Coordinates of C-alpha atoms and ligand atoms in Angstrom, one line a residue:
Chain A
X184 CA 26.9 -10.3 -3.8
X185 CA 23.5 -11.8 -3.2
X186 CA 20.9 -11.9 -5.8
X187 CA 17.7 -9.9 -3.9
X188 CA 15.1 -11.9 -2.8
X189 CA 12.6 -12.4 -6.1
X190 CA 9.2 -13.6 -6.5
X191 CA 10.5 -14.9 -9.8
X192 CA 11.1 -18.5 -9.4
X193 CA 7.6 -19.4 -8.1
X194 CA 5.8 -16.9 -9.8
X195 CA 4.9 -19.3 -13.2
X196 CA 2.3 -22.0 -12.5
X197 CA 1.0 -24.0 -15.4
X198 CA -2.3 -26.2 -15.4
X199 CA -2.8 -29.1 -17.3
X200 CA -5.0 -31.5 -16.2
X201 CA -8.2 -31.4 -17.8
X202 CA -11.0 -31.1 -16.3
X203 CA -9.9 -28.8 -13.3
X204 CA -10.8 -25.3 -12.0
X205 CA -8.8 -22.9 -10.8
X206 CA -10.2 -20.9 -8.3
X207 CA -9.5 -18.1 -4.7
X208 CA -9.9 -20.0 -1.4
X209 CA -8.9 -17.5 1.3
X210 CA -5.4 -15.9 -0.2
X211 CA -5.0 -18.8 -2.0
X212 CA -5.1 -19.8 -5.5
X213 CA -6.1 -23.1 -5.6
X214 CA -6.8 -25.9 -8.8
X215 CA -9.6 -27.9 -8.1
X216 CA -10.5 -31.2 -10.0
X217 CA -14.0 -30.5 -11.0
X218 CA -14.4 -34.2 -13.5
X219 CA -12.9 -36.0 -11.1
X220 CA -13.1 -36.4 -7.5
X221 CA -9.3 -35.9 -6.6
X222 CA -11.0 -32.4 -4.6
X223 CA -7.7 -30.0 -4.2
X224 CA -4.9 -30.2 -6.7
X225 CA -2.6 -27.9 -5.9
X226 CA -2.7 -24.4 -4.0
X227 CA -0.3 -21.4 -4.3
X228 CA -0.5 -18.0 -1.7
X229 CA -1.9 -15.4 -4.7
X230 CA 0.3 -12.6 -3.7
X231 CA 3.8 -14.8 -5.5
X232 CA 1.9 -15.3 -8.5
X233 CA 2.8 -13.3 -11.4
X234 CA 1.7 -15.9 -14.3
X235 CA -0.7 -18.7 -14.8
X236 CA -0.5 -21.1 -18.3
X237 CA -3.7 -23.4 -18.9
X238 CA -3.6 -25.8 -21.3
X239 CA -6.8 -27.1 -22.8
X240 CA -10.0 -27.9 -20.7
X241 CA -9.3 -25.8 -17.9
X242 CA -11.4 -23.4 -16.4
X243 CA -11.5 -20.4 -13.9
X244 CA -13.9 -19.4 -11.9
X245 CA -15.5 -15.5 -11.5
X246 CA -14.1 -14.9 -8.1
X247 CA -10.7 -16.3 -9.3
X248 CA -10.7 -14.1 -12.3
X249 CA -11.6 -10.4 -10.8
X250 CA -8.6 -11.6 -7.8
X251 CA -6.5 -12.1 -11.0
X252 CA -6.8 -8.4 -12.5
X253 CA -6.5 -7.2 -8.8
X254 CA -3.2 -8.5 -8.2
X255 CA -2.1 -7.9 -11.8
X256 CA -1.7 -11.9 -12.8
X257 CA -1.4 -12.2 -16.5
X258 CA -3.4 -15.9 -17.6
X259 CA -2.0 -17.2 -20.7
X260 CA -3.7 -19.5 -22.3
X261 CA -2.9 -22.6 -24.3
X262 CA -4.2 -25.2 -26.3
X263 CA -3.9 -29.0 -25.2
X264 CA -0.9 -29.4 -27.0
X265 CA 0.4 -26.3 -27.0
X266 CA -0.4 -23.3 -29.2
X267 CA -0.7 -20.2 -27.7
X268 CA -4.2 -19.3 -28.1
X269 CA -4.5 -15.6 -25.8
X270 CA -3.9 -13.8 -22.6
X271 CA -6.2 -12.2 -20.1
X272 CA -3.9 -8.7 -19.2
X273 CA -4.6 -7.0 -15.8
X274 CA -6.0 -3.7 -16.1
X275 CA -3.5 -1.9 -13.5
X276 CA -0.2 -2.5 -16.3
X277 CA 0.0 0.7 -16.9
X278 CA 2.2 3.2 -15.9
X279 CA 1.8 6.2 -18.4
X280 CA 5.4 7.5 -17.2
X281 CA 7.2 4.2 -18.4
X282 CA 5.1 4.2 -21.7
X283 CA 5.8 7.4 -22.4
X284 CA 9.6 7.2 -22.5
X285 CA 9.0 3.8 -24.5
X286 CA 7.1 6.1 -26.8
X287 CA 9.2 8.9 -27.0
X288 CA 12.3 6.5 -28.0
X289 CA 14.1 7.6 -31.2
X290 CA 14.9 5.3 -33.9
X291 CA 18.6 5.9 -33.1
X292 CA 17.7 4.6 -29.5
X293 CA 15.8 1.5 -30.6
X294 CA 19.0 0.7 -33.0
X295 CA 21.2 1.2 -30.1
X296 CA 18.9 -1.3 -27.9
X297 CA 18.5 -3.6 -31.2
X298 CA 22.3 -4.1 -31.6
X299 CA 23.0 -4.8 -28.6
X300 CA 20.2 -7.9 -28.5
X301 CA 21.1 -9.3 -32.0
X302 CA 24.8 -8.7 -30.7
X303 CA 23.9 -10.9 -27.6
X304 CA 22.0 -13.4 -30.0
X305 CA 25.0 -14.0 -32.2
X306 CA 27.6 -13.9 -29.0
X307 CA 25.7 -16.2 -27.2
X308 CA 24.5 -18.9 -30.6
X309 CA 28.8 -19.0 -30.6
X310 CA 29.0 -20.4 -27.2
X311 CA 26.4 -22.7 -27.3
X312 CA 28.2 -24.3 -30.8
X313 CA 31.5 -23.8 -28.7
X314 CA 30.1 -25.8 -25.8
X315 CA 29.0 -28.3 -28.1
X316 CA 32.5 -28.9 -29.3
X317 CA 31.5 -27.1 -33.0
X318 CA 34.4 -25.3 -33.8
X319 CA 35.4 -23.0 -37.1
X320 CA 32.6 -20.5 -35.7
X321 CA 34.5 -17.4 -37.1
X322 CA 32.0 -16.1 -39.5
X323 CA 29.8 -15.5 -36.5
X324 CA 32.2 -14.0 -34.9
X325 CA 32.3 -11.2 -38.1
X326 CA 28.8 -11.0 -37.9
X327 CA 28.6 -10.1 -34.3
X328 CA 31.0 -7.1 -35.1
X329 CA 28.5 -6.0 -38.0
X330 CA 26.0 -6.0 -36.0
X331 CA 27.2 -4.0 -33.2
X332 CA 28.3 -1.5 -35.9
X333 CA 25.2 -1.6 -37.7
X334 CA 24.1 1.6 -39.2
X335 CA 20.1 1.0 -39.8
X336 CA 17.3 -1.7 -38.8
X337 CA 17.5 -3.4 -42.2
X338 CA 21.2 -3.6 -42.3
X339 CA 21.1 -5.2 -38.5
X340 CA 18.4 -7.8 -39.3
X341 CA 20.2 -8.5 -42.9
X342 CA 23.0 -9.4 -40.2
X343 CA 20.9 -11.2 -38.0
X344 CA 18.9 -13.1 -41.0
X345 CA 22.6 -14.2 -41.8
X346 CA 23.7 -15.1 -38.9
X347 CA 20.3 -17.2 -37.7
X348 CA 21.4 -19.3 -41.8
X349 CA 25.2 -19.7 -41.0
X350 CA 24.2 -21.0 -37.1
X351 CA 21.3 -23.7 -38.3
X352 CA 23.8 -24.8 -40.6
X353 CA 26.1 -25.8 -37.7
X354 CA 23.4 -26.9 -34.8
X355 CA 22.8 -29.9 -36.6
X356 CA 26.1 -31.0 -35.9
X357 CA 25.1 -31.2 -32.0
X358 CA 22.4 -33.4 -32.2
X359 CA 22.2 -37.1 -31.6
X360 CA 22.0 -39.2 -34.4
X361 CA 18.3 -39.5 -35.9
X362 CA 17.9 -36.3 -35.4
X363 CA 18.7 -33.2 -38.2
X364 CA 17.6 -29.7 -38.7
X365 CA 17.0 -30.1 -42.3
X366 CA 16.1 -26.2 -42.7
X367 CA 14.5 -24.2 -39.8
X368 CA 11.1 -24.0 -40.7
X369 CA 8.4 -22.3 -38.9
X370 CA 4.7 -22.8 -39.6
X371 CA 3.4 -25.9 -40.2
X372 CA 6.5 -27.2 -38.1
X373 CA 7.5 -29.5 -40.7
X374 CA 9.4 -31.9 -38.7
X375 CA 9.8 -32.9 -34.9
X376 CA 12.9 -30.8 -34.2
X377 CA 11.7 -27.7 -35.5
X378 CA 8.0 -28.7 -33.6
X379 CA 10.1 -28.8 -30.7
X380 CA 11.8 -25.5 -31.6
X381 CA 8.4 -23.3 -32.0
X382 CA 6.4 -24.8 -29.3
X383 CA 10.0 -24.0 -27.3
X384 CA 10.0 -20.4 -28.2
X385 CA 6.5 -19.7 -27.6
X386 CA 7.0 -21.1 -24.0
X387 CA 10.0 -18.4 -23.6
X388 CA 8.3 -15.8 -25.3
X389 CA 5.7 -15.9 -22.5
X390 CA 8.2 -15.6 -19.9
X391 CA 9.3 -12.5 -22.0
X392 CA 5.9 -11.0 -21.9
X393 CA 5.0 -12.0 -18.4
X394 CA 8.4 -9.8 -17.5
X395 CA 7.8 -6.9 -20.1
X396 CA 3.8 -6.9 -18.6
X397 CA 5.1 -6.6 -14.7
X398 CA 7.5 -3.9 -15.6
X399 CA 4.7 -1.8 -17.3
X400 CA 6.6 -1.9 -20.4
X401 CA 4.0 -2.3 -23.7
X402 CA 5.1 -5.6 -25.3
X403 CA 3.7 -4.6 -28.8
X404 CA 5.9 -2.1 -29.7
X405 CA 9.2 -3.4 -30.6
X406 CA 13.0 -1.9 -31.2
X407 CA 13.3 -4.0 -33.9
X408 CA 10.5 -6.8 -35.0
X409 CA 8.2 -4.3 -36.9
X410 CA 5.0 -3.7 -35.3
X411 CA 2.3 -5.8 -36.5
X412 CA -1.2 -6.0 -35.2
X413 CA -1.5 -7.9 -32.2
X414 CA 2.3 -9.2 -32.5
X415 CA 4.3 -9.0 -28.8
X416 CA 7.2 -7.1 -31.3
X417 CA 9.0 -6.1 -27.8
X418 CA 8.8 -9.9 -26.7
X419 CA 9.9 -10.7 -30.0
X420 CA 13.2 -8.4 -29.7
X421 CA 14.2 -9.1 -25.9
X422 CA 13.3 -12.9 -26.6
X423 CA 16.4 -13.0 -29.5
X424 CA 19.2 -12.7 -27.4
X425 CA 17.8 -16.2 -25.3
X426 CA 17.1 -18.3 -28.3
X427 CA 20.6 -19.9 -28.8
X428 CA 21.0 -20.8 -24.8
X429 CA 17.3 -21.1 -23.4
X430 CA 15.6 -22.3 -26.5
X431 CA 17.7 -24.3 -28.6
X432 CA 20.1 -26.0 -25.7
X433 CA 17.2 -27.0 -24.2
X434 CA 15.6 -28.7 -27.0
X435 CA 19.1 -30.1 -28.2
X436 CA 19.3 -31.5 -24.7
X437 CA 15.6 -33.2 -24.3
X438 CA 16.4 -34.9 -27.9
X439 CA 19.8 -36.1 -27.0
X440 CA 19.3 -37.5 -23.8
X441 CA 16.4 -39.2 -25.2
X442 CA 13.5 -37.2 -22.9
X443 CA 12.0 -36.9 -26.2
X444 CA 12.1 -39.3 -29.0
X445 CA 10.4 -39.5 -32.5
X446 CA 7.5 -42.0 -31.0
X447 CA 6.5 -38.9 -29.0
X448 CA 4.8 -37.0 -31.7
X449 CA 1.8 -37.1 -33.4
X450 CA 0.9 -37.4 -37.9
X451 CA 0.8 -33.7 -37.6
X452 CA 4.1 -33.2 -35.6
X453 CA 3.0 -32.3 -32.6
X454 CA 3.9 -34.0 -29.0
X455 CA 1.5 -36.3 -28.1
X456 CA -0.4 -36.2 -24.6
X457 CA 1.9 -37.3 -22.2
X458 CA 5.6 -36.5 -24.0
X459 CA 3.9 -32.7 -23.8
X460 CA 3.5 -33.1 -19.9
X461 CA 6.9 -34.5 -19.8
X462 CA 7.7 -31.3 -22.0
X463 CA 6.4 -29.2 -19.3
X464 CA 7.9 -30.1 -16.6
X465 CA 10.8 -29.9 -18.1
X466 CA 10.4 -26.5 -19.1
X467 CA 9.7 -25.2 -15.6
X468 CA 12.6 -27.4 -14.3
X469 CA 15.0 -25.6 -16.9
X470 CA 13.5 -22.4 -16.2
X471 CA 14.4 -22.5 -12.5
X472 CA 17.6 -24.2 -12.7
X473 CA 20.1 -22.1 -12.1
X474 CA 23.5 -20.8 -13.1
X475 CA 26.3 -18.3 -12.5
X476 CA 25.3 -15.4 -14.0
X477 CA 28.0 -13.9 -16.1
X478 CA 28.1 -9.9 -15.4
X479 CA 27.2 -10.4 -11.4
X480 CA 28.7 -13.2 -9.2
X481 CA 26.1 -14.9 -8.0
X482 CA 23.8 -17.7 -9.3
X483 CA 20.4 -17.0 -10.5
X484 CA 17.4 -19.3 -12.1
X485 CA 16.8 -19.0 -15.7
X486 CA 13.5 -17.5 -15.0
X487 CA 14.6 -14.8 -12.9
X488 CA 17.3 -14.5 -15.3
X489 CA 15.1 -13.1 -17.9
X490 CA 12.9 -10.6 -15.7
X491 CA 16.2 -9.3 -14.5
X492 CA 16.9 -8.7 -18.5
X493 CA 13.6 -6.8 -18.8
X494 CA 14.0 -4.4 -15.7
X495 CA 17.4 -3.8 -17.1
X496 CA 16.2 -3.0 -21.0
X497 CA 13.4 -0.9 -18.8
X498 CA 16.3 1.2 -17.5
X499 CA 17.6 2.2 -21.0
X500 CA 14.4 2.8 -22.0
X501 CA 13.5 5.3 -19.3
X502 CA 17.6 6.8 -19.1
X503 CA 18.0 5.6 -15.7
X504 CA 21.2 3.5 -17.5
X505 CA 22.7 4.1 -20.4
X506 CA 22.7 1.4 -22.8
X507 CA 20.9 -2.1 -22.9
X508 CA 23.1 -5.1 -21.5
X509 CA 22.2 -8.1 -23.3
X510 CA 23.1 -11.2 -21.6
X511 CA 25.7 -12.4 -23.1
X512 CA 28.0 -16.1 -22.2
X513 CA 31.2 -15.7 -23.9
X514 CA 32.5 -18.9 -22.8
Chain B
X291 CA 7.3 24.9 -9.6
X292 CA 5.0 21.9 -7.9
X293 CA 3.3 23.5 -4.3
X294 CA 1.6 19.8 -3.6
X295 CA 1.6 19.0 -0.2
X296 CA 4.0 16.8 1.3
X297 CA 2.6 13.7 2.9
X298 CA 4.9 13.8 6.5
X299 CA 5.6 10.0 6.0
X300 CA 7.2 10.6 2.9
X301 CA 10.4 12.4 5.0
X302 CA 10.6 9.2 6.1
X303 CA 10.5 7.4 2.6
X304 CA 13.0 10.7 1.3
X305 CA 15.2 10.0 4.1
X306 CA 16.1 6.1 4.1
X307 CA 17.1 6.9 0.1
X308 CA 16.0 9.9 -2.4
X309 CA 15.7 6.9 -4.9
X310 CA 13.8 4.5 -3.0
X311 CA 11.5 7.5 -2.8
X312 CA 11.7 8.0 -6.7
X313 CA 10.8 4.4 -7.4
X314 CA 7.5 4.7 -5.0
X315 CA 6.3 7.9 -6.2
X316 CA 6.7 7.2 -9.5
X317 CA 7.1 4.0 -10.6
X318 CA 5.3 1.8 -8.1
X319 CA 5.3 -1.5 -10.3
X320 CA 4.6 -3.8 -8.0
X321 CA 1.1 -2.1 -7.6
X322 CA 1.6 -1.7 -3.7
X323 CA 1.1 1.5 -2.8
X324 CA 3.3 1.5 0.0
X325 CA 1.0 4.5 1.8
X326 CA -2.0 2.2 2.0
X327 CA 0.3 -0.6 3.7
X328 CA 1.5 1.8 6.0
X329 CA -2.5 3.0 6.8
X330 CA -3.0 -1.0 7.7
X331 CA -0.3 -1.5 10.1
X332 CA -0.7 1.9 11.5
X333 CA -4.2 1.6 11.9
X334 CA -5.2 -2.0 13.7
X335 CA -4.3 -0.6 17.0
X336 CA -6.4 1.6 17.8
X337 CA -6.7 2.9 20.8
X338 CA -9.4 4.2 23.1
X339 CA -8.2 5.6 26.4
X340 CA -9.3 8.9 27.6
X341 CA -6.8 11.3 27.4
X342 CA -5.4 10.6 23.6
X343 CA -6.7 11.6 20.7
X344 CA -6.0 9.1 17.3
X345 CA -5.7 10.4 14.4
X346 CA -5.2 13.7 14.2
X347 CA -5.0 15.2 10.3
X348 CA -3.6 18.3 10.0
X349 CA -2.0 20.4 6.5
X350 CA -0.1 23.3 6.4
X351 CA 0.5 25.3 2.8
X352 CA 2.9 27.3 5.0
X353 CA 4.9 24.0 6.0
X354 CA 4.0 22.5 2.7
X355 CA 3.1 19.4 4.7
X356 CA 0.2 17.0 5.4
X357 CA -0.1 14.0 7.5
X358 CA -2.2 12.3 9.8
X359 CA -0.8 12.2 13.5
X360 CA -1.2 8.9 15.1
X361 CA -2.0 9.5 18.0
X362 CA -1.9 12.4 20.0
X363 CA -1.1 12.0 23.8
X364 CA -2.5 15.1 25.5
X365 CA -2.2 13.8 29.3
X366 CA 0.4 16.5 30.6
X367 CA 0.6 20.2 29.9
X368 CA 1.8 19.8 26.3
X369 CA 0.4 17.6 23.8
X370 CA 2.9 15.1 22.2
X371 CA 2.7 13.5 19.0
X372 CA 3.3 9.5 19.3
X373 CA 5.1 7.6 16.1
X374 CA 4.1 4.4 16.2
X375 CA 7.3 1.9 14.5
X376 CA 7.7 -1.7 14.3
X377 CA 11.3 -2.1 14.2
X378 CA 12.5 -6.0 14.6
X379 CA 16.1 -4.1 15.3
X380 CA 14.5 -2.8 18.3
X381 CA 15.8 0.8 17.2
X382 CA 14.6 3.8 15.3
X383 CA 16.8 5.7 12.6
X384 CA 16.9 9.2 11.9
X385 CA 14.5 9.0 9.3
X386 CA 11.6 8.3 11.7
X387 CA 13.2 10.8 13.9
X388 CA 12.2 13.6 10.9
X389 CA 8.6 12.0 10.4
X390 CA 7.9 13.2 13.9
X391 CA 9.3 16.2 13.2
X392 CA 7.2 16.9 10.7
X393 CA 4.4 16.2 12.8
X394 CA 5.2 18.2 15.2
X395 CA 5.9 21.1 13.2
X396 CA 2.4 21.0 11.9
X397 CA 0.7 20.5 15.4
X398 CA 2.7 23.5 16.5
X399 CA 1.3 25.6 13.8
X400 CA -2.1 24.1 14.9
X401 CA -2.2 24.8 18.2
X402 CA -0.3 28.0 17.9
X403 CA 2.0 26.8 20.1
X404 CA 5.8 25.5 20.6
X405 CA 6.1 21.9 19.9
X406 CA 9.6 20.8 21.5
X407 CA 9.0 16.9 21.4
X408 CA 7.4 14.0 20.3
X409 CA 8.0 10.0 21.0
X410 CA 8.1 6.9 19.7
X411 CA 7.0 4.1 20.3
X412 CA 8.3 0.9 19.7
X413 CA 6.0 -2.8 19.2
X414 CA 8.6 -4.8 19.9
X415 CA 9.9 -3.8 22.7
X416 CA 6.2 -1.6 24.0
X417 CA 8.8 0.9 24.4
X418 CA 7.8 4.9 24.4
X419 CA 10.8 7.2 24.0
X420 CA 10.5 10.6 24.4
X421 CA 12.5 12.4 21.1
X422 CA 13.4 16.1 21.8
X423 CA 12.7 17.9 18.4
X424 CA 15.9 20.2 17.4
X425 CA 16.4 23.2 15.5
X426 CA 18.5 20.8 13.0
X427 CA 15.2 18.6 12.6
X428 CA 13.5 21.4 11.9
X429 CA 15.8 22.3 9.6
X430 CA 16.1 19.1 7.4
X431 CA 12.3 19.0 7.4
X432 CA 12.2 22.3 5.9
X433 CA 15.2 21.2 3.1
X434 CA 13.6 17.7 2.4
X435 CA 9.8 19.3 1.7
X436 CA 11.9 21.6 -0.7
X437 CA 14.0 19.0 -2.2
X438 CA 10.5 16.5 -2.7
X439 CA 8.9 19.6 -4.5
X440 CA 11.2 20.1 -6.7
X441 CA 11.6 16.0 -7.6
X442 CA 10.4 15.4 -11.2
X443 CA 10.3 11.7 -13.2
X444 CA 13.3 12.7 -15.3
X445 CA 16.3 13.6 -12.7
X446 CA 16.7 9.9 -11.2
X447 CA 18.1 10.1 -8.0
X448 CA 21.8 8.8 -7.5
X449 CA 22.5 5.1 -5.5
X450 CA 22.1 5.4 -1.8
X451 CA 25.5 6.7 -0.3
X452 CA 24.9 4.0 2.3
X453 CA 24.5 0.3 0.1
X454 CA 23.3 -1.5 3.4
X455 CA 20.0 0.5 3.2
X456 CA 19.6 -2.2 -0.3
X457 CA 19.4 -5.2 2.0
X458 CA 16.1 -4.3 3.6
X459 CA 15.0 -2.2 0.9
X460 CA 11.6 -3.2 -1.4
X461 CA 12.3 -1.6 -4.5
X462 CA 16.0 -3.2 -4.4
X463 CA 14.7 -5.9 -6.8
X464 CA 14.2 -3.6 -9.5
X465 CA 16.6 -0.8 -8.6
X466 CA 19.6 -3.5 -8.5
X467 CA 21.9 -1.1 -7.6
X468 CA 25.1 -3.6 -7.6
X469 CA 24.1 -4.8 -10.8
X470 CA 24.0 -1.4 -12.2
X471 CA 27.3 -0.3 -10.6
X472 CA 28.6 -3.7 -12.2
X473 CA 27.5 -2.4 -15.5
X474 CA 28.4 1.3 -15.9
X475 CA 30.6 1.7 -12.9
X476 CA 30.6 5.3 -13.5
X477 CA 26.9 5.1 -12.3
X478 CA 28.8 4.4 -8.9
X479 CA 30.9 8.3 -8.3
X480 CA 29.7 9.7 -5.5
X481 CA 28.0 7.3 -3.8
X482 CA 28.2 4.8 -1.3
X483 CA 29.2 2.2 -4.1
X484 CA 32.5 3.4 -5.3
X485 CA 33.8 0.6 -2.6
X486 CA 31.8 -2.3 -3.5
X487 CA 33.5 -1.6 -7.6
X488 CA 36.7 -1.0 -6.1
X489 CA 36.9 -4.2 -3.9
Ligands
LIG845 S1 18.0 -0.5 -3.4 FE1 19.4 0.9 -2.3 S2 19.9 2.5 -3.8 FE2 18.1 1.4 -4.6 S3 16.4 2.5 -3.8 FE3 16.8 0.9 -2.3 S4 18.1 1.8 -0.8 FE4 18.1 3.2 -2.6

């Protein structure tokens, strides 16, 4: 079979040059050096775009941003170096009749849905230590059956809380030498790898969001990450299932083939200018390079990968299937 | 329960796949509302000559129909309703075969009169073919406004019983029909997929 035709792969832009504007020229979206004299950066046909990324000093113009919430484009934007900062949300995302089954979902059917993503988590952290030659993985192999059969939210994220220790534990053993986990720390990142980590899951957690916006789903109310004020909880829980083999391979890879060395970051641990452009691009490149997807049999991007993950946890959300199919790699 | 009138280019939508008609009527995600598309193509041609009449709207309680007739040719004796199609296949299906029938139906009642055909006519080709309307159109027209009425968000159609329609299909990205069939194959009884999981 052929995967259909998607706008998926082009539909991310990200802006980094600072400096520029991004603005409508005739159907166009177009970035425009405004410090500079370099005139026309770039131009993409608006009806593709789904998402656009800024980093830093970058700026949009009026026109640009009323086409934007016409053609339902979500903006995310981000600092220089990174941190996510805030979105500008379309106003046409919502379709009461998809809310309101996401609404009406019982606690059962958000453990069902939950189980099945910290399942997929757990399944596919396995095979990325298995395709790293770690072997002795059998405790997460245990795991994965408890949390299938978990009976409650707390018991499945005391499974997934053990599972996330047991897996750190062994990732270290995959990276180059000069390069360790110590503990998986999250804010301040408290060394480069685990800098590399957070800045790596923010990046996929927007392509989580952008998917759960364009399917009308409400991205703050989660199955499993408790909703918190102004927390993506639903990004959060669909996200889990891609950290082991879109997160962390890719930041195992960029360290180990050396796209990213220690020089690259700054006293406060985060990557300096140009390493973070590097970063970038090799971000989108991962995103968009493709691979056989394991349930159908043909190849798909990373990217389009993921949305095809939200349309299907849209399905069990509005009956249309009958569970949630995690992605899962078993080899 | 619902009496809402049916808009006749909706048989059309009905016909290719109840699903596809599902998805657009209530889930249209992609923010294109497929009827205002339609209105674009339809309308850039417009046409001035003497002895036709564009745009005709008509609605019917009795039918349970509405629609706007293209155009209306009224050169001979009996007025015939014109379907304008751009097909790249150079053909028309059955589908647009019942859109005219629904238009004709509701001229008829207009005009008090017995509608017994319609055309088409075809861009590509700036071919006009002349579509005799049967008692079996008439029929299906009256079945499908019935079957539309009584549609509600929470029985989801089954897969199309013919998985070619997917190819050319706009809601295929999100309906993934293979994908589901791949999934829960039991999604796949009774419809045209039970070969492609058997294969
Ligand atoms: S993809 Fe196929 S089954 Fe789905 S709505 Fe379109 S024609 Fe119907």
């Amino acid at each position: 079979m052929k995967a259909a035709e998607g706008m998926f792969d082009e539909s991310v832009v990200f802006v980094t040059k600072q400096g520029t504007q991004v603005r409508t020229d005739g159907g166009r979206i177009v970035v425009w050096d405004v410090d500079g004299d370099d005139g026309e950066l770039a131009s993409y046909p608006t009806e593709k775009l789904d998402t656009i990324n800024v980093f830093g000093g970058v700026n949009f113009s009026t026109p640009f941003v009323a086409e934007a919430n016409e053609h339902g484009i979500v903006l995310n934007y981000f600092t220089q170096n990174g941190q996510y900062r805030g979105s500008f949300v379309p106003e046409r995302n919502t379709i009461a009749e998809v809310r309101r089954a996401q609404y009406a979902l019982s606690e059962q059917d958000e453990l069902e849905i939950a189980k099945a993503m910290i399942a997929g988590k757990i399944r596919n952290a396995r095979t990325l230590l298995s395709r790293k030659g770690v072997h002795g993985t059998d405790v997460l192999k245990d795991l994965g059956v408890r949390a299938e059969n978990a009976s409650s939210k707390d018991d499945l994220r005391g499974t997934e809380g053990e599972a996330a220790e047991r897996y750190f534990d062994r990732l270290d053993e995959t990276l180059t030498d000069g390069w360790t986990f110590e503990k998986r720390t999250k804010r301040p990142p408290e060394d480069h790898i685990n800098s590399l980590l957070s800045l790596t899951y923010v990046m996929v957690k927007n392509e989580v969001l952008s998917g759960l916006r364009q399917y009308n789903l409400d991205p703050f109310l989660g199955v499993l990450h408790a909703d918190r004020h102004g927390r993506p909880s639903l990004a959060l829980d669909l996200q889990e299932e891609f950290r082991p083999l879109f997160c962390d391979s890719l930041v195992t890879r960029l360290v180990n083939r050396g796209v990213i060395t220690h020089d690259d970051f700054t006293a406060d641990n985060h990557l300096a200018d140009d390493p973070f452009k590097t970063y970038l691009s090799k971000f989108d490149e991962y995103m968009q390079e493709e691979f056989v997807h394991p349930h159908f049999d043909y190849s798909v991007s990373r990217r389009k990968a993921i949305r095809q993950q939200v349309i299907l946890l849209r399905k069990a959300i509005t009956d249309e299937m009958d569970s949630y199919h995690a992605l899962t790699f078993s080899r | 329960m619902s009496s809402e009138l049916i808009n006749v280019s909706d048989l059309n939508q009905y016909a290719y796949c109840p699903r596809r008609y599902w998805y657009l009527h209530f889930y249209d995600t992609q923010g294109r509302n497929y009827e205002r598309i339609e209105g674009k193509t339809t309308h850039e041609n417009k046409s001035t000559r003497g002895d036709w009449v564009n745009e005709l709207y008509l609605e019917s309680e009795q039918l349970g129909l509405k629609g706007k007739i293209d155009v209306l040719d009224i050169d001979d004796a009996q007025p015939v309703p014109v379907e304008r199609k751009r097909a790249e296949s150079g053909e028309y299906y059955r589908s647009d075969e019942l859109q005219l029938a629904g238009y004709c139906l509701l001229l008829e009642e207009h005009i008090d009169e017995p509608v017994r055909e319609g055309a088409i006519y075809l861009y590509e080709t700036d071919q006009r073919m002349h579509v005799p309307i049967t008692e079996d159109h008439r029929e299906t027209v009256r079945q499908q406004v019935n079957a539309i009425q009584a549609m509600s968000i929470d029985s989801i159609p089954s897969l199309t019983d013919n998985p070619k329609k997917c190819e050319a299909c706009s809601t295929r990205e999100y309906c993934m029909p293979e994908e589901t069939v791949m999934l829960e194959p039991e999604q796949a009884e009774g419809t045209g997929f039970e070969e492609v999981i058997s294969e």
